[in-house]
PDB file of C-alpha atoms in Angstrom:
ATOM      1  CA  VAL A 107     -11.769  -4.035 -17.213  1.00  0.00           C
ATOM      2  CA  GLY A 108     -14.510  -1.920 -18.803  1.00  0.00           C
ATOM      3  CA  THR A 109     -15.788  -0.726 -22.162  1.00  0.00           C
ATOM      4  CA  GLY A 110     -13.265   1.522 -23.871  1.00  0.00           C
ATOM      5  CA  ARG A 111     -10.929   1.539 -20.884  1.00  0.00           C
ATOM      6  CA  ASP A 112      -7.127   1.285 -21.013  1.00  0.00           C
ATOM      7  CA  VAL A 113      -4.831   0.208 -18.187  1.00  0.00           C
ATOM      8  CA  THR A 114      -2.215   2.750 -17.097  1.00  0.00           C
ATOM      9  CA  ALA A 115      -0.713   0.756 -14.187  1.00  0.00           C
ATOM     10  CA  VAL A 116      -0.894  -2.811 -12.887  1.00  0.00           C
ATOM     11  CA  THR A 117       0.312  -4.571  -9.748  1.00  0.00           C
ATOM     12  CA  ALA A 118       0.004  -8.210  -8.669  1.00  0.00           C
ATOM     13  CA  GLY A 119      -0.145  -9.592  -5.136  1.00  0.00           C
ATOM     14  CA  ASP A 120       0.033 -13.247  -4.137  1.00  0.00           C
ATOM     15  CA  TYR A 121      -3.385 -14.161  -5.547  1.00  0.00           C
ATOM     16  CA  HIS A 122      -4.882 -10.838  -6.631  1.00  0.00           C
ATOM     17  CA  THR A 123      -4.318  -8.111  -9.204  1.00  0.00           C
ATOM     18  CA  CYS A 124      -5.122  -4.394  -9.282  1.00  0.00           C
ATOM     19  CA  VAL A 125      -5.248  -2.083 -12.287  1.00  0.00           C
ATOM     20  CA  LEU A 126      -5.398   1.687 -12.578  1.00  0.00           C
ATOM     21  CA  LEU A 127      -7.419   2.817 -15.590  1.00  0.00           C
ATOM     22  CA  ASP A 128      -7.213   5.797 -17.899  1.00  0.00           C
ATOM     23  CA  ASP A 129     -10.286   7.341 -16.242  1.00  0.00           C
ATOM     24  CA  SER A 130      -8.485   7.141 -12.843  1.00  0.00           C
ATOM     25  CA  ALA A 131     -10.679   4.244 -11.686  1.00  0.00           C
ATOM     26  CA  LEU A 132      -8.983   1.541  -9.604  1.00  0.00           C
ATOM     27  CA  LYS A 133     -10.191  -2.043  -9.944  1.00  0.00           C
ATOM     28  CA  CYS A 134      -8.943  -5.231  -8.291  1.00  0.00           C
ATOM     29  CA  PHE A 135      -9.739  -8.872  -8.971  1.00  0.00           C
ATOM     30  CA  GLY A 136      -8.756 -12.363  -7.875  1.00  0.00           C
ATOM     31  CA  ASP A 137      -8.695 -13.764  -4.350  1.00  0.00           C
ATOM     32  CA  ASN A 138     -10.410 -11.605  -1.738  1.00  0.00           C
ATOM     33  CA  THR A 139     -10.116 -13.718   1.408  1.00  0.00           C
ATOM     34  CA  ASP A 140      -8.712 -10.822   3.418  1.00  0.00           C
ATOM     35  CA  GLY A 141     -10.491  -7.922   1.747  1.00  0.00           C
ATOM     36  CA  GLU A 142      -7.475  -7.113  -0.417  1.00  0.00           C
ATOM     37  CA  LEU A 143      -9.717  -6.224  -3.366  1.00  0.00           C
ATOM     38  CA  GLY A 144     -11.198  -3.330  -1.393  1.00  0.00           C
ATOM     39  CA  TYR A 145     -14.902  -3.889  -2.025  1.00  0.00           C
ATOM     40  CA  GLY A 146     -16.128  -4.219   1.550  1.00  0.00           C
ATOM     41  CA  ASP A 147     -16.614  -7.977   1.337  1.00  0.00           C
ATOM     42  CA  THR A 148     -14.627 -11.199   0.919  1.00  0.00           C
ATOM     43  CA  ASN A 149     -16.075 -12.267  -2.422  1.00  0.00           C
ATOM     44  CA  ASN A 150     -13.585 -13.211  -5.119  1.00  0.00           C
ATOM     45  CA  ARG A 151     -13.763 -11.396  -8.478  1.00  0.00           C
ATOM     46  CA  GLY A 152     -12.821 -12.678 -11.912  1.00  0.00           C
ATOM     47  CA  ASN A 153     -13.501 -16.348 -11.203  1.00  0.00           C
ATOM     48  CA  THR A 154     -17.100 -16.412 -12.445  1.00  0.00           C
ATOM     49  CA  ALA A 155     -18.884 -15.315 -15.605  1.00  0.00           C
ATOM     50  CA  ASN A 156     -19.882 -11.647 -15.825  1.00  0.00           C
ATOM     51  CA  SER A 157     -17.678 -10.566 -12.904  1.00  0.00           C
ATOM     52  CA  MET A 158     -15.249  -8.527 -14.993  1.00  0.00           C
ATOM     53  CA  GLY A 159     -15.572  -5.661 -17.481  1.00  0.00           C
ATOM     54  CA  ASP A 160     -18.230  -3.069 -16.702  1.00  0.00           C
ATOM     55  CA  ASN A 161     -19.561  -5.376 -13.968  1.00  0.00           C
ATOM     56  CA  LEU A 162     -16.358  -4.975 -11.968  1.00  0.00           C
ATOM     57  CA  GLN A 163     -16.870  -1.874  -9.866  1.00  0.00           C
ATOM     58  CA  SER A 164     -14.170   0.638  -9.063  1.00  0.00           C
ATOM     59  CA  ILE A 165     -12.807   0.925  -5.527  1.00  0.00           C
ATOM     60  CA  ASP A 166     -14.075   3.744  -3.323  1.00  0.00           C
ATOM     61  CA  LEU A 167     -11.007   5.599  -1.998  1.00  0.00           C
ATOM     62  CA  GLY A 168     -12.953   8.505  -0.514  1.00  0.00           C
ATOM     63  CA  THR A 169     -14.965  11.496  -1.688  1.00  0.00           C
ATOM     64  CA  GLY A 170     -13.278  13.067  -4.695  1.00  0.00           C
ATOM     65  CA  ARG A 171     -10.155  10.943  -4.301  1.00  0.00           C
ATOM     66  CA  THR A 172      -8.419   8.930  -7.036  1.00  0.00           C
ATOM     67  CA  ALA A 173      -5.308   6.752  -7.094  1.00  0.00           C
ATOM     68  CA  VAL A 174      -2.136   7.855  -8.883  1.00  0.00           C
ATOM     69  CA  LYS A 175       0.119   4.966  -7.813  1.00  0.00           C
ATOM     70  CA  ILE A 176      -0.719   1.404  -6.770  1.00  0.00           C
ATOM     71  CA  ASN A 177       1.171  -1.520  -5.253  1.00  0.00           C
ATOM     72  CA  THR A 178       0.293  -4.835  -3.666  1.00  0.00           C
ATOM     73  CA  GLY A 179       1.760  -7.101  -1.014  1.00  0.00           C
ATOM     74  CA  TRP A 180       0.827 -10.712  -0.575  1.00  0.00           C
ATOM     75  CA  TYR A 181      -2.620 -10.034   0.864  1.00  0.00           C
ATOM     76  CA  HIS A 182      -2.856  -6.244   1.067  1.00  0.00           C
ATOM     77  CA  SER A 183      -3.133  -3.425  -1.448  1.00  0.00           C
ATOM     78  CA  CYS A 184      -2.029   0.204  -1.310  1.00  0.00           C
ATOM     79  CA  ALA A 185      -2.634   3.374  -3.288  1.00  0.00           C
ATOM     80  CA  VAL A 186      -1.104   6.824  -3.295  1.00  0.00           C
ATOM     81  CA  LEU A 187      -3.940   9.287  -3.840  1.00  0.00           C
ATOM     82  CA  ASP A 188      -4.125  12.436  -5.926  1.00  0.00           C
ATOM     83  CA  ASN A 189      -3.638  14.580  -2.804  1.00  0.00           C
ATOM     84  CA  GLY A 190      -0.491  12.728  -1.683  1.00  0.00           C
ATOM     85  CA  ASP A 191      -2.247  10.653   0.955  1.00  0.00           C
ATOM     86  CA  MET A 192      -1.738   6.894   1.094  1.00  0.00           C
ATOM     87  CA  LYS A 193      -4.259   4.202   1.947  1.00  0.00           C
ATOM     88  CA  CYS A 194      -3.844   0.445   2.346  1.00  0.00           C
ATOM     89  CA  TRP A 195      -6.415  -2.305   2.805  1.00  0.00           C
ATOM     90  CA  GLY A 196      -6.641  -6.081   3.155  1.00  0.00           C
ATOM     91  CA  TYR A 197      -4.732  -8.258   5.631  1.00  0.00           C
ATOM     92  CA  GLY A 198      -3.455  -6.165   8.505  1.00  0.00           C
ATOM     93  CA  SER A 199      -2.278  -8.516  11.253  1.00  0.00           C
ATOM     94  CA  TYR A 200       1.315  -7.209  11.186  1.00  0.00           C
ATOM     95  CA  GLY A 201       0.358  -3.542  10.997  1.00  0.00           C
ATOM     96  CA  GLN A 202       1.151  -3.316   7.279  1.00  0.00           C
ATOM     97  CA  LEU A 203      -1.960  -1.162   6.715  1.00  0.00           C
ATOM     98  CA  GLY A 204      -0.448   1.546   8.921  1.00  0.00           C
ATOM     99  CA  GLN A 205      -3.544   1.963  11.093  1.00  0.00           C
ATOM    100  CA  GLU A 206      -1.851   1.277  14.450  1.00  0.00           C
ATOM    101  CA  SER A 207      -3.889  -1.906  14.777  1.00  0.00           C
ATOM    102  CA  GLN A 208      -3.944  -5.502  13.590  1.00  0.00           C
ATOM    103  CA  ASP A 209      -7.360  -5.082  11.981  1.00  0.00           C
ATOM    104  CA  TRP A 210      -8.088  -6.032   8.397  1.00  0.00           C
ATOM    105  CA  LYS A 211      -9.679  -3.349   6.237  1.00  0.00           C
ATOM    106  CA  GLY A 212     -11.869  -3.737   3.168  1.00  0.00           C
ATOM    107  CA  SER A 213     -13.362  -7.080   4.138  1.00  0.00           C
ATOM    108  CA  GLY A 214     -16.551  -5.695   5.657  1.00  0.00           C
ATOM    109  CA  PRO A 215     -19.130  -3.004   4.867  1.00  0.00           C
ATOM    110  CA  GLY A 216     -18.280   0.564   5.799  1.00  0.00           C
ATOM    111  CA  GLU A 217     -14.516   0.001   5.811  1.00  0.00           C
ATOM    112  CA  MET A 218     -13.532   1.719   2.562  1.00  0.00           C
ATOM    113  CA  GLY A 219     -14.135   5.210   1.157  1.00  0.00           C
ATOM    114  CA  ASP A 220     -13.981   8.046   3.665  1.00  0.00           C
ATOM    115  CA  ASN A 221     -14.039   5.483   6.496  1.00  0.00           C
ATOM    116  CA  LEU A 222     -10.607   4.152   5.485  1.00  0.00           C
ATOM    117  CA  LEU A 223      -8.213   6.614   7.048  1.00  0.00           C
ATOM    118  CA  ALA A 224      -5.128   7.841   5.239  1.00  0.00           C
ATOM    119  CA  ILE A 225      -1.918   6.555   6.801  1.00  0.00           C
ATOM    120  CA  ASN A 226      -0.291   9.027   9.172  1.00  0.00           C
ATOM    121  CA  LEU A 227       3.355   9.245   8.130  1.00  0.00           C
ATOM    122  CA  GLY A 228       4.200  12.465   9.926  1.00  0.00           C
ATOM    123  CA  THR A 229       2.971  16.021  10.298  1.00  0.00           C
ATOM    124  CA  GLY A 230       2.390  17.603   6.898  1.00  0.00           C
ATOM    125  CA  ARG A 231       3.968  14.735   5.004  1.00  0.00           C
ATOM    126  CA  THR A 232       2.817  13.396   1.628  1.00  0.00           C
ATOM    127  CA  VAL A 233       3.845  10.259  -0.245  1.00  0.00           C
ATOM    128  CA  VAL A 234       5.928  10.385  -3.425  1.00  0.00           C
ATOM    129  CA  GLU A 235       6.613   6.666  -3.977  1.00  0.00           C
ATOM    130  CA  MET A 236       5.703   3.473  -2.154  1.00  0.00           C
ATOM    131  CA  SER A 237       6.159  -0.279  -2.268  1.00  0.00           C
ATOM    132  CA  ALA A 238       4.589  -3.268  -0.558  1.00  0.00           C
ATOM    133  CA  GLY A 239       6.374  -6.426   0.519  1.00  0.00           C
ATOM    134  CA  ALA A 240       4.757  -9.668   1.619  1.00  0.00           C
ATOM    135  CA  SER A 241       3.438  -8.230   4.892  1.00  0.00           C
ATOM    136  CA  PHE A 242       5.094  -4.832   5.191  1.00  0.00           C
ATOM    137  CA  THR A 243       4.909  -1.493   3.398  1.00  0.00           C
ATOM    138  CA  CYS A 244       7.354   1.341   2.640  1.00  0.00           C
ATOM    139  CA  ALA A 245       6.815   4.944   1.583  1.00  0.00           C
ATOM    140  CA  LEU A 246       9.140   7.617   0.246  1.00  0.00           C
ATOM    141  CA  LEU A 247       7.969  11.005   1.498  1.00  0.00           C
ATOM    142  CA  ASP A 248       8.076  14.522   0.106  1.00  0.00           C
ATOM    143  CA  ASN A 249      10.912  15.470   2.482  1.00  0.00           C
ATOM    144  CA  ASN A 250      13.028  12.520   1.205  1.00  0.00           C
ATOM    145  CA  ASP A 251      12.395  10.438   4.340  1.00  0.00           C
ATOM    146  CA  LEU A 252      11.881   6.720   3.778  1.00  0.00           C
ATOM    147  CA  LYS A 253       9.667   4.895   6.260  1.00  0.00           C
ATOM    148  CA  CYS A 254       8.607   1.228   6.470  1.00  0.00           C
ATOM    149  CA  TRP A 255       6.080  -0.496   8.713  1.00  0.00           C
ATOM    150  CA  GLY A 256       4.407  -3.871   9.207  1.00  0.00           C
ATOM    151  CA  ASN A 257       6.232  -7.181   9.652  1.00  0.00           C
ATOM    152  CA  GLY A 258       9.824  -6.554  10.699  1.00  0.00           C
ATOM    153  CA  ALA A 259      10.859 -10.090  11.641  1.00  0.00           C
ATOM    154  CA  PHE A 260      13.684 -10.193   9.085  1.00  0.00           C
ATOM    155  CA  GLY A 261      14.877  -6.598   9.414  1.00  0.00           C
ATOM    156  CA  GLN A 262      12.915  -5.527   6.342  1.00  0.00           C
ATOM    157  CA  LEU A 263      11.761  -2.307   8.036  1.00  0.00           C
ATOM    158  CA  GLY A 264      15.343  -1.046   8.069  1.00  0.00           C
ATOM    159  CA  ASN A 265      15.240   0.056  11.706  1.00  0.00           C
ATOM    160  CA  GLU A 266      17.888  -2.372  12.993  1.00  0.00           C
ATOM    161  CA  ALA A 267      15.250  -4.358  14.881  1.00  0.00           C
ATOM    162  CA  THR A 268      12.961  -7.321  14.275  1.00  0.00           C
ATOM    163  CA  GLY A 269       9.716  -6.077  15.809  1.00  0.00           C
ATOM    164  CA  HIS A 270       6.575  -5.116  13.961  1.00  0.00           C
ATOM    165  CA  LEU A 271       5.552  -1.477  13.487  1.00  0.00           C
ATOM    166  CA  GLY A 272       2.125  -0.022  12.800  1.00  0.00           C
ATOM    167  CA  ASP A 273       0.249  -2.713  14.698  1.00  0.00           C
ATOM    168  CA  GLU A 274      -0.002  -0.786  17.990  1.00  0.00           C
ATOM    169  CA  ALA A 275      -1.024   2.718  19.034  1.00  0.00           C
ATOM    170  CA  GLY A 276       1.667   5.385  18.949  1.00  0.00           C
ATOM    171  CA  GLU A 277       3.867   3.721  16.325  1.00  0.00           C
ATOM    172  CA  MET A 278       2.999   5.720  13.216  1.00  0.00           C
ATOM    173  CA  GLY A 279       3.129   9.408  12.305  1.00  0.00           C
ATOM    174  CA  ASP A 280       6.040  11.381  13.724  1.00  0.00           C
ATOM    175  CA  ASN A 281       6.839   8.397  15.969  1.00  0.00           C
ATOM    176  CA  LEU A 282       7.718   6.186  12.991  1.00  0.00           C
ATOM    177  CA  PRO A 283      11.439   6.742  12.391  1.00  0.00           C
ATOM    178  CA  ALA A 284      12.878   7.317   8.936  1.00  0.00           C
ATOM    179  CA  ILE A 285      15.433   4.773   7.748  1.00  0.00           C
ATOM    180  CA  ASN A 286      19.051   5.876   8.123  1.00  0.00           C
ATOM    181  CA  LEU A 287      20.598   5.419   4.673  1.00  0.00           C
ATOM    182  CA  GLY A 288      23.807   7.266   5.508  1.00  0.00           C
ATOM    183  CA  THR A 289      25.027  10.838   5.877  1.00  0.00           C
ATOM    184  CA  GLY A 290      23.709  13.045   3.084  1.00  0.00           C
ATOM    185  CA  LEU A 291      21.980  10.126   1.408  1.00  0.00           C
ATOM    186  CA  HIS A 292      18.305   9.725   0.610  1.00  0.00           C
ATOM    187  CA  ALA A 293      16.214   7.397  -1.523  1.00  0.00           C
ATOM    188  CA  THR A 294      14.904   8.340  -4.948  1.00  0.00           C
ATOM    189  CA  MET A 295      13.289   4.965  -5.649  1.00  0.00           C
ATOM    190  CA  ILE A 296      12.048   2.100  -3.458  1.00  0.00           C
ATOM    191  CA  GLU A 297      11.130  -1.497  -4.252  1.00  0.00           C
ATOM    192  CA  SER A 298      10.206  -4.346  -1.905  1.00  0.00           C
ATOM    193  CA  GLY A 299      10.447  -8.098  -2.254  1.00  0.00           C
ATOM    194  CA  GLU A 300       8.894 -10.738  -0.049  1.00  0.00           C
ATOM    195  CA  ILE A 301      10.980  -9.952   3.042  1.00  0.00           C
ATOM    196  CA  HIS A 302      13.484  -7.308   1.926  1.00  0.00           C
ATOM    197  CA  SER A 303      13.603  -3.852   0.361  1.00  0.00           C
ATOM    198  CA  CYS A 304      16.034  -1.953  -1.852  1.00  0.00           C
ATOM    199  CA  ALA A 305      16.410   1.756  -2.479  1.00  0.00           C
ATOM    200  CA  VAL A 306      18.189   3.675  -5.216  1.00  0.00           C
ATOM    201  CA  LEU A 307      19.917   6.639  -3.586  1.00  0.00           C
ATOM    202  CA  ASN A 308      20.560  10.174  -4.758  1.00  0.00           C
ATOM    203  CA  THR A 309      24.138   9.152  -5.598  1.00  0.00           C
ATOM    204  CA  GLY A 310      22.966   6.323  -7.871  1.00  0.00           C
ATOM    205  CA  VAL A 311      24.040   3.677  -5.351  1.00  0.00           C
ATOM    206  CA  THR A 312      21.593   0.943  -4.338  1.00  0.00           C
ATOM    207  CA  LYS A 313      21.196  -0.262  -0.758  1.00  0.00           C
ATOM    208  CA  CYS A 314      19.150  -3.272   0.376  1.00  0.00           C
ATOM    209  CA  TRP A 315      18.082  -4.559   3.779  1.00  0.00           C
TER     210      TRP A 315
END
Protein backbone atom coordinates (compact mmCIF):
# COMPACT_ATOMS: atom_id res chain seq x y z
CA VAL A 1 0.00 0.00 0.00
CA GLY A 2 3.04 2.28 -0.17
CA THR A 3 6.67 2.50 0.89
CA GLY A 4 7.00 2.58 4.66
CA ARG A 5 3.25 2.75 5.20
CA ASP A 6 1.29 0.86 7.87
CA VAL A 7 -2.43 0.09 7.82
CA THR A 8 -4.46 1.46 10.74
CA ALA A 9 -7.92 0.32 9.56
CA VAL A 10 -9.32 -2.00 6.90
CA THR A 11 -12.79 -2.73 5.55
CA ALA A 12 -13.95 -5.15 2.84
CA GLY A 13 -16.97 -4.84 0.57
CA ASP A 14 -18.32 -7.50 -1.76
CA TYR A 15 -15.41 -7.32 -4.21
CA HIS A 16 -13.32 -4.39 -2.99
CA THR A 17 -11.16 -3.41 -0.03
CA CYS A 18 -10.24 -0.07 1.53
CA VAL A 19 -7.40 0.70 3.92
CA LEU A 20 -6.64 3.72 6.07
CA LEU A 21 -2.91 4.34 6.42
CA ASP A 22 -0.75 5.78 9.16
CA ASP A 23 -0.31 9.01 7.16
CA SER A 24 -4.14 9.39 7.04
CA ALA A 25 -4.25 8.42 3.35
CA LEU A 26 -7.22 6.30 2.23
CA LYS A 27 -6.69 3.77 -0.55
CA CYS A 28 -9.11 1.28 -2.10
CA PHE A 29 -8.53 -1.61 -4.48
CA GLY A 30 -10.37 -4.45 -6.18
CA ASP A 31 -13.51 -4.25 -8.30
CA ASN A 32 -14.52 -0.74 -9.33
CA THR A 33 -17.55 -1.36 -11.55
CA ASP A 34 -19.66 1.17 -9.66
CA GLY A 35 -16.97 3.65 -8.65
CA GLU A 36 -16.69 2.17 -5.17
CA LEU A 37 -12.92 2.72 -5.14
CA GLY A 38 -13.44 6.48 -5.34
CA TYR A 39 -10.99 7.37 -8.09
CA GLY A 40 -13.35 9.02 -10.56
CA ASP A 41 -13.34 6.08 -12.97
CA THR A 42 -14.43 2.44 -13.19
CA ASN A 43 -10.98 0.90 -13.55
CA ASN A 44 -10.18 -1.99 -11.24
CA ARG A 45 -7.07 -1.74 -9.03
CA GLY A 46 -4.85 -4.53 -7.74
CA ASN A 47 -5.50 -6.95 -10.59
CA THR A 48 -2.53 -5.94 -12.76
CA ALA A 49 1.19 -5.50 -12.20
CA ASN A 50 2.33 -2.17 -10.75
CA SER A 51 -1.17 -1.10 -9.67
CA MET A 52 -0.50 -1.30 -5.94
CA GLY A 53 2.08 0.21 -3.58
CA ASP A 54 3.16 3.77 -4.33
CA ASN A 55 1.33 3.52 -7.67
CA LEU A 56 -2.02 3.25 -5.90
CA GLN A 57 -3.15 6.81 -5.33
CA SER A 58 -4.98 8.01 -2.25
CA ILE A 59 -8.64 9.03 -2.48
CA ASP A 60 -9.47 12.73 -2.65
CA LEU A 61 -12.02 13.43 0.11
CA GLY A 62 -11.88 17.22 -0.22
CA THR A 63 -9.47 20.06 0.48
CA GLY A 64 -7.69 19.45 3.76
CA ARG A 65 -9.94 16.53 4.67
CA THR A 66 -8.82 13.08 5.84
CA ALA A 67 -10.69 9.94 6.88
CA VAL A 68 -10.78 8.78 10.50
CA LYS A 69 -13.21 5.87 10.08
CA ILE A 70 -14.04 3.73 7.04
CA ASN A 71 -16.66 1.13 6.16
CA THR A 72 -17.89 -0.58 3.02
CA GLY A 73 -21.16 -2.02 1.77
CA TRP A 74 -21.44 -4.39 -1.13
CA TYR A 75 -20.71 -1.80 -3.80
CA HIS A 76 -20.32 1.47 -1.90
CA SER A 77 -17.74 2.91 0.48
CA CYS A 78 -18.04 5.44 3.29
CA ALA A 79 -15.70 7.52 5.42
CA VAL A 80 -16.12 9.67 8.50
CA LEU A 81 -13.86 12.68 8.05
CA ASP A 82 -11.65 14.52 10.52
CA ASN A 83 -14.28 17.27 10.88
CA GLY A 84 -17.12 14.84 11.67
CA ASP A 85 -18.61 14.93 8.19
CA MET A 86 -19.44 11.70 6.37
CA LYS A 87 -19.10 10.93 2.68
CA CYS A 88 -20.09 7.84 0.69
CA TRP A 89 -19.40 6.89 -2.92
CA GLY A 90 -20.01 4.04 -5.36
CA TYR A 91 -23.35 2.41 -6.18
CA GLY A 92 -26.20 4.68 -5.18
CA SER A 93 -29.40 3.33 -6.73
CA TYR A 94 -31.12 2.82 -3.36
CA GLY A 95 -30.03 6.15 -1.89
CA GLN A 96 -27.32 4.55 0.26
CA LEU A 97 -24.93 7.42 -0.56
CA GLY A 98 -27.28 9.83 1.22
CA GLN A 99 -27.38 12.35 -1.63
CA GLU A 100 -31.17 12.37 -2.10
CA SER A 101 -30.72 10.78 -5.51
CA GLN A 102 -30.11 7.41 -7.13
CA ASP A 103 -26.88 8.60 -8.75
CA TRP A 104 -23.60 6.74 -8.42
CA LYS A 105 -20.63 8.77 -7.21
CA GLY A 106 -16.94 8.21 -7.83
CA SER A 107 -17.33 6.50 -11.19
CA GLY A 108 -16.72 9.60 -13.30
CA PRO A 109 -14.37 12.59 -13.33
CA GLY A 110 -15.20 15.49 -11.05
CA GLU A 111 -17.29 13.42 -8.65
CA MET A 112 -14.91 13.13 -5.69
CA GLY A 113 -13.01 15.69 -3.60
CA ASP A 114 -14.87 18.91 -2.85
CA ASN A 115 -17.50 17.95 -5.45
CA LEU A 116 -18.65 14.99 -3.33
CA LEU A 117 -20.96 16.58 -0.80
CA ALA A 118 -20.97 15.54 2.84
CA ILE A 119 -24.14 13.72 3.83
CA ASN A 120 -26.72 15.96 5.49
CA LEU A 121 -27.78 14.16 8.66
CA GLY A 122 -29.37 17.12 10.41
CA THR A 123 -28.61 20.69 11.39
CA GLY A 124 -25.28 20.91 13.19
CA ARG A 125 -24.87 17.16 13.44
CA THR A 126 -21.58 15.25 13.16
CA VAL A 127 -20.93 11.52 12.85
CA VAL A 128 -19.38 9.49 15.67
CA GLU A 129 -19.71 5.95 14.27
CA MET A 130 -21.11 4.45 11.08
CA SER A 131 -21.69 1.15 9.32
CA ALA A 132 -22.62 0.06 5.82
CA GLY A 133 -24.84 -2.86 4.90
CA ALA A 134 -25.26 -4.38 1.46
CA SER A 135 -27.12 -1.37 0.05
CA PHE A 136 -27.87 0.80 3.06
CA THR A 137 -25.89 2.90 5.52
CA CYS A 138 -26.25 3.87 9.20
CA ALA A 139 -24.67 6.62 11.27
CA LEU A 140 -24.49 7.28 15.00
CA LEU A 141 -24.52 11.03 15.59
CA ASP A 142 -23.01 13.31 18.21
CA ASN A 143 -26.41 13.78 19.88
CA ASN A 144 -26.82 9.97 20.23
CA ASP A 145 -29.34 9.77 17.37
CA LEU A 146 -29.02 6.74 15.10
CA LYS A 147 -30.11 7.17 11.49
CA CYS A 148 -30.14 4.72 8.56
CA TRP A 149 -30.85 5.28 4.88
CA GLY A 150 -30.75 3.44 1.55
CA ASN A 151 -32.48 0.13 0.82
CA GLY A 152 -35.21 -0.50 3.37
CA ALA A 153 -36.96 -3.46 1.75
CA PHE A 154 -36.36 -5.75 4.73
CA GLY A 155 -36.86 -3.21 7.51
CA GLN A 156 -33.12 -2.68 7.89
CA LEU A 157 -33.55 1.10 8.23
CA GLY A 158 -35.35 0.59 11.53
CA ASN A 159 -38.21 2.95 10.67
CA GLU A 160 -40.99 0.33 10.71
CA ALA A 161 -41.37 0.58 6.93
CA THR A 162 -39.98 -1.08 3.82
CA GLY A 163 -39.37 1.93 1.58
CA HIS A 164 -36.03 3.34 0.57
CA LEU A 165 -34.67 6.56 2.08
CA GLY A 166 -32.08 8.96 0.69
CA ASP A 167 -32.97 8.31 -2.94
CA GLU A 168 -35.36 11.27 -3.31
CA ALA A 169 -35.28 14.97 -2.46
CA GLY A 170 -36.35 15.95 1.04
CA GLU A 171 -35.53 12.63 2.71
CA MET A 172 -32.24 13.42 4.42
CA GLY A 173 -31.13 16.01 6.97
CA ASP A 174 -33.65 16.92 9.65
CA ASN A 175 -36.30 15.02 7.66
CA LEU A 176 -34.54 11.68 8.20
CA PRO A 177 -35.97 10.30 11.45
CA ALA A 178 -33.80 8.80 14.16
CA ILE A 179 -34.47 5.17 15.03
CA ASN A 180 -36.60 4.66 18.13
CA LEU A 181 -34.60 2.28 20.33
CA GLY A 182 -36.81 2.73 23.39
CA THR A 183 -37.37 5.26 26.16
CA GLY A 184 -34.07 6.54 27.54
CA LEU A 185 -32.08 4.25 25.28
CA HIS A 186 -29.48 5.19 22.70
CA ALA A 187 -26.84 3.37 20.69
CA THR A 188 -23.17 3.37 21.61
CA MET A 189 -22.10 1.04 18.79
CA ILE A 190 -23.59 0.09 15.41
CA GLU A 191 -22.85 -2.75 13.01
CA SER A 192 -24.64 -3.76 9.81
CA GLY A 193 -24.91 -7.06 7.98
CA GLU A 194 -26.21 -7.68 4.50
CA ILE A 195 -29.83 -6.74 5.26
CA HIS A 196 -29.94 -6.10 9.01
CA SER A 197 -28.30 -3.94 11.67
CA CYS A 198 -27.54 -4.30 15.37
CA ALA A 199 -26.80 -1.68 18.00
CA VAL A 200 -25.25 -1.95 21.44
CA LEU A 201 -27.20 0.36 23.74
CA ASN A 202 -26.16 2.50 26.68
CA THR A 203 -27.50 -0.19 29.02
CA GLY A 204 -25.29 -2.88 27.44
CA VAL A 205 -28.28 -4.52 25.74
CA THR A 206 -28.12 -5.30 22.01
CA LYS A 207 -31.04 -4.72 19.65
CA CYS A 208 -31.23 -5.85 16.01
CA TRP A 209 -33.65 -5.11 13.19
